[in-house]
């Protein structure tokens, strides 16, 4: 992509309305534009990152055997009357009346609708287990939308729902979700720690929130530093293997990690003092097992292997897709701008032409664009007629993890410069070597 033909409306000034760094950088880097309180347009650069995050979520969900579908944003109120939540939900729900005076709502979540789909189509244990998910816009009329996409009113969420014949199978679905979430966040360059949340309907350990440590997080968190040493890495998981999933869950839930909601001072104080940590965290996901909370009142029953009709066991599992952009920036930036992890960067590499209009420099840049594109690594090429300083400042602000700088001086000896956004370190090499290096870096992403 040539920057001269792209749409990247960067701001020089810090926007006054932004209180935290991710909001500030997303506005300054031309990623989003606010249209109303907590409602944003996703400009091209922001939209690219959003799509990358969605793609990772889709890939990891499907590896776990979960099936994508798409439910609408608008829902009939009657479904929510069946579960009893139409009245319970309160002012956070955006209620709409259509021209025929039918009560509708903009979905804040989809338990009722997915249960309706299930009951209309599944009647036997032979069709289980089943996990369906979608990535869809939600609306919650938050009293205080703030921090940009972190607490929006309209926001993008992945929400998945498991249907199982018995509690053991549903708890396996819970574990499968925890494992797939650990892998998902790690691919985004994030450490999201599963923390025990306030307990669900059957009591016990059946809901966890995933928190990214950041000073601007809204939750207070308490944890054993040992948990921050855990890495998922490139292990390959057999998601049908209950023992394997349970072992991974055990590994991540054994060290103490809780939010203020469930914090227990006595257990915390039993951790060796040098490992006790108190911090703040951003909730980027949550998983729940809630049994028959929706299947009973809504009549989602199946026949079991003894021929009895039983309510299906369910859970729901959410990832804050649009909030993740903010969380990643909170976790990865410096005073010059964003530092995208390779897994979610809008472009893998930027090319800075130090002497636009110089035939040899232009040709070298064009050659790099071609070679990178041929390897499936579309670069962002700054081909504007701008000072070098301004080009570097833009690249630093938008945070591409790698930059190739091309100028007449280097080219005289056949070299370009490859710079890491994270470390600031540069290395001179031939254009071919730079392309190979970039290809190698992204091969494992
Ligand atoms: P919070 O406690 O932050 O209000 P929640 O617990 O109500 O969130 P869930 O119902 O668990 O949210 O939704 C799943 C995920 O969706 C959350 O973990 C969070 O990442 C994201 N999310 C929830 N509310 C918002 C919002 N207003 N803006 C952006 N993302 C959100
Ligand atoms: Mg939550």
Short mmCIF file of N, CA, C and O in Angstrom, two decimals, residues 187-242:
data_model
loop_
_atom_site.label_atom_id
_atom_site.label_comp_id
_atom_site.label_asym_id
_atom_site.label_seq_id
_atom_site.Cartn_x
_atom_site.Cartn_y
_atom_site.Cartn_z
N UNK A 187 -1.12 -15.35 20.78
CA UNK A 187 -0.84 -15.02 19.38
C UNK A 187 -0.93 -13.53 19.11
O UNK A 187 -0.39 -13.02 18.14
N UNK A 188 -1.66 -12.82 19.96
CA UNK A 188 -1.79 -11.37 19.80
C UNK A 188 -0.69 -10.63 20.55
O UNK A 188 -0.74 -9.41 20.69
N UNK A 189 0.28 -11.38 21.08
CA UNK A 189 1.38 -10.75 21.80
C UNK A 189 0.99 -10.34 23.22
O UNK A 189 1.67 -9.52 23.83
N UNK A 190 -0.11 -10.91 23.72
CA UNK A 190 -0.60 -10.50 25.03
C UNK A 190 -0.47 -11.61 26.05
O UNK A 190 -0.63 -12.78 25.73
N UNK A 191 -0.24 -11.23 27.28
CA UNK A 191 -0.43 -12.17 28.35
C UNK A 191 -1.75 -11.81 29.04
O UNK A 191 -1.89 -10.74 29.62
N UNK A 192 -2.73 -12.69 28.89
CA UNK A 192 -4.03 -12.47 29.55
C UNK A 192 -4.17 -13.56 30.60
O UNK A 192 -4.20 -14.75 30.28
N UNK A 193 -4.24 -13.17 31.85
CA UNK A 193 -4.22 -14.13 32.95
C UNK A 193 -5.65 -14.53 33.33
O UNK A 193 -6.49 -13.65 33.59
N UNK A 194 -5.94 -15.83 33.32
CA UNK A 194 -7.27 -16.24 33.77
C UNK A 194 -7.40 -16.03 35.27
O UNK A 194 -6.55 -16.47 36.04
N UNK A 195 -8.42 -15.31 35.68
CA UNK A 195 -8.63 -15.02 37.09
C UNK A 195 -10.03 -15.47 37.47
O UNK A 195 -10.98 -15.26 36.72
N UNK A 196 -10.10 -16.06 38.63
CA UNK A 196 -11.38 -16.55 39.09
C UNK A 196 -12.33 -15.38 39.30
O UNK A 196 -12.00 -14.41 39.95
N UNK A 197 -13.52 -15.48 38.70
CA UNK A 197 -14.51 -14.41 38.84
C UNK A 197 -15.59 -14.88 39.81
O UNK A 197 -15.58 -16.02 40.26
N UNK A 198 -16.52 -14.00 40.11
CA UNK A 198 -17.59 -14.34 41.06
C UNK A 198 -18.30 -15.59 40.57
O UNK A 198 -18.58 -15.74 39.39
N UNK A 199 -18.61 -16.51 41.49
CA UNK A 199 -19.00 -17.85 41.07
C UNK A 199 -20.40 -17.91 40.47
O UNK A 199 -21.27 -17.09 40.76
N UNK A 200 -20.61 -18.90 39.63
CA UNK A 200 -21.85 -19.05 38.87
C UNK A 200 -22.91 -19.83 39.64
O UNK A 200 -22.80 -20.03 40.84
N UNK A 201 -23.95 -20.30 38.92
CA UNK A 201 -25.14 -20.86 39.56
C UNK A 201 -24.89 -22.14 40.36
O UNK A 201 -25.56 -22.35 41.36
N UNK A 202 -23.95 -23.01 39.93
CA UNK A 202 -23.75 -24.22 40.72
C UNK A 202 -22.63 -24.03 41.74
O UNK A 202 -22.20 -24.97 42.39
N UNK A 203 -22.16 -22.80 41.87
CA UNK A 203 -21.10 -22.53 42.84
C UNK A 203 -19.77 -23.02 42.30
O UNK A 203 -19.71 -23.63 41.23
N UNK A 204 -18.71 -22.79 43.06
CA UNK A 204 -17.40 -23.32 42.67
C UNK A 204 -16.74 -22.52 41.57
O UNK A 204 -17.10 -21.39 41.30
N UNK A 205 -15.81 -23.19 40.94
CA UNK A 205 -14.85 -22.53 40.08
C UNK A 205 -15.32 -22.57 38.63
O UNK A 205 -14.70 -23.19 37.80
N UNK A 206 -16.44 -21.93 38.33
CA UNK A 206 -16.93 -22.11 36.97
C UNK A 206 -17.12 -20.83 36.17
O UNK A 206 -17.87 -20.78 35.23
N UNK A 207 -16.39 -19.79 36.55
CA UNK A 207 -16.25 -18.65 35.64
C UNK A 207 -14.89 -18.00 35.86
O UNK A 207 -14.46 -17.82 37.00
N UNK A 208 -14.24 -17.71 34.77
CA UNK A 208 -12.95 -17.01 34.81
C UNK A 208 -12.99 -15.81 33.88
O UNK A 208 -13.58 -15.88 32.80
N UNK A 209 -12.34 -14.75 34.32
CA UNK A 209 -12.11 -13.60 33.45
C UNK A 209 -10.66 -13.65 33.02
O UNK A 209 -9.81 -14.13 33.77
N UNK A 210 -10.37 -13.11 31.84
CA UNK A 210 -8.99 -13.03 31.36
C UNK A 210 -8.58 -11.57 31.44
O UNK A 210 -9.23 -10.71 30.86
N UNK A 211 -7.48 -11.33 32.18
CA UNK A 211 -7.06 -9.95 32.38
C UNK A 211 -5.66 -9.67 31.86
O UNK A 211 -4.73 -10.46 32.09
N UNK A 212 -5.54 -8.54 31.17
CA UNK A 212 -4.25 -8.05 30.71
C UNK A 212 -3.78 -7.03 31.73
O UNK A 212 -4.52 -6.10 32.07
N UNK A 213 -2.57 -7.22 32.25
CA UNK A 213 -2.07 -6.30 33.25
C UNK A 213 -1.76 -4.95 32.61
O UNK A 213 -1.08 -4.88 31.59
N UNK A 214 -2.29 -3.88 33.16
CA UNK A 214 -2.04 -2.52 32.67
C UNK A 214 -2.48 -1.55 33.74
O UNK A 214 -3.54 -1.74 34.36
N UNK A 215 -1.67 -0.50 33.93
CA UNK A 215 -1.96 0.44 35.01
C UNK A 215 -3.31 1.13 34.81
O UNK A 215 -3.92 1.59 35.76
N UNK A 216 -3.78 1.19 33.56
CA UNK A 216 -5.04 1.87 33.28
C UNK A 216 -6.25 0.94 33.35
O UNK A 216 -7.37 1.36 33.07
N UNK A 217 -6.03 -0.32 33.71
CA UNK A 217 -7.14 -1.28 33.77
C UNK A 217 -8.17 -0.88 34.81
O UNK A 217 -7.86 -0.23 35.81
N UNK A 218 -9.42 -1.30 34.59
CA UNK A 218 -10.50 -0.90 35.49
C UNK A 218 -10.62 -1.83 36.69
O UNK A 218 -11.31 -1.50 37.65
N UNK A 219 -10.00 -3.03 36.63
CA UNK A 219 -10.12 -3.98 37.74
C UNK A 219 -8.84 -4.00 38.57
O UNK A 219 -7.74 -3.91 38.03
N UNK A 220 -9.03 -4.17 39.87
CA UNK A 220 -7.87 -4.36 40.73
C UNK A 220 -7.60 -5.86 40.78
O UNK A 220 -8.53 -6.66 40.95
N UNK A 221 -6.34 -6.25 40.60
CA UNK A 221 -6.03 -7.69 40.55
C UNK A 221 -4.92 -8.05 41.52
O UNK A 221 -4.05 -7.23 41.85
N UNK A 222 -4.96 -9.29 41.97
CA UNK A 222 -4.00 -9.82 42.94
C UNK A 222 -3.51 -11.15 42.38
O UNK A 222 -4.33 -12.00 42.02
N UNK A 223 -2.19 -11.34 42.30
CA UNK A 223 -1.73 -12.60 41.71
C UNK A 223 -0.36 -13.00 42.21
O UNK A 223 0.40 -12.18 42.76
N UNK A 224 -0.08 -14.27 41.99
CA UNK A 224 1.21 -14.85 42.28
C UNK A 224 2.08 -14.64 41.04
O UNK A 224 1.70 -15.05 39.93
N UNK A 225 3.25 -14.00 41.20
CA UNK A 225 4.11 -13.69 40.04
C UNK A 225 4.45 -14.93 39.23
O UNK A 225 4.78 -14.83 38.05
N UNK A 226 4.35 -16.11 39.85
CA UNK A 226 4.69 -17.34 39.13
C UNK A 226 3.82 -17.51 37.88
O UNK A 226 4.27 -18.09 36.89
N UNK A 227 2.60 -16.98 37.92
CA UNK A 227 1.72 -17.19 36.77
C UNK A 227 2.22 -16.45 35.53
O UNK A 227 1.96 -16.87 34.40
N UNK A 228 2.97 -15.37 35.73
CA UNK A 228 3.44 -14.61 34.57
C UNK A 228 4.58 -15.32 33.84
O UNK A 228 4.99 -14.90 32.76
N UNK A 229 5.10 -16.40 34.43
CA UNK A 229 6.16 -17.16 33.73
C UNK A 229 5.58 -18.24 32.82
O UNK A 229 6.32 -18.86 32.07
N UNK A 230 4.28 -18.46 32.91
CA UNK A 230 3.69 -19.53 32.08
C UNK A 230 3.58 -19.08 30.63
O UNK A 230 3.18 -17.96 30.35
N UNK A 231 3.96 -19.98 29.73
CA UNK A 231 3.85 -19.69 28.29
C UNK A 231 3.12 -20.83 27.63
O UNK A 231 3.38 -22.00 27.91
N UNK A 232 2.22 -20.50 26.75
CA UNK A 232 1.53 -21.54 26.00
C UNK A 232 2.44 -22.09 24.90
O UNK A 232 2.51 -23.28 24.65
N UNK A 233 3.15 -21.15 24.23
CA UNK A 233 4.11 -21.54 23.19
C UNK A 233 3.44 -22.22 22.01
O UNK A 233 2.28 -21.97 21.73
N UNK A 234 4.17 -23.11 21.36
CA UNK A 234 3.58 -23.72 20.16
C UNK A 234 3.10 -25.15 20.41
O UNK A 234 3.10 -25.98 19.53
N UNK A 235 2.69 -25.42 21.65
CA UNK A 235 2.16 -26.76 21.89
C UNK A 235 0.90 -27.00 21.03
O UNK A 235 0.10 -26.09 20.81
N UNK A 236 0.78 -28.22 20.57
CA UNK A 236 -0.37 -28.59 19.77
C UNK A 236 -1.32 -29.36 20.68
O UNK A 236 -0.94 -30.33 21.33
N UNK A 237 -2.57 -28.87 20.76
CA UNK A 237 -3.51 -29.44 21.71
C UNK A 237 -4.51 -30.34 20.99
O UNK A 237 -5.01 -29.99 19.93
N UNK A 238 -4.78 -31.48 21.58
CA UNK A 238 -5.88 -32.32 21.09
C UNK A 238 -7.12 -31.91 21.90
O UNK A 238 -7.27 -32.28 23.07
N UNK A 239 -7.97 -31.12 21.26
CA UNK A 239 -9.10 -30.54 21.98
C UNK A 239 -10.17 -31.56 22.37
O UNK A 239 -11.07 -31.25 23.12
N UNK A 240 -10.06 -32.79 21.83
CA UNK A 240 -11.00 -33.83 22.26
C UNK A 240 -10.51 -34.56 23.50
O UNK A 240 -11.24 -35.34 24.10
N UNK A 241 -9.25 -34.32 23.84
CA UNK A 241 -8.65 -35.03 24.98
C UNK A 241 -8.96 -34.29 26.28
O UNK A 241 -8.37 -33.25 26.58
N UNK A 242 -9.89 -34.83 27.03
CA UNK A 242 -10.35 -34.14 28.25
C UNK A 242 -9.23 -33.96 29.26
O UNK A 242 -9.09 -32.91 29.88
#
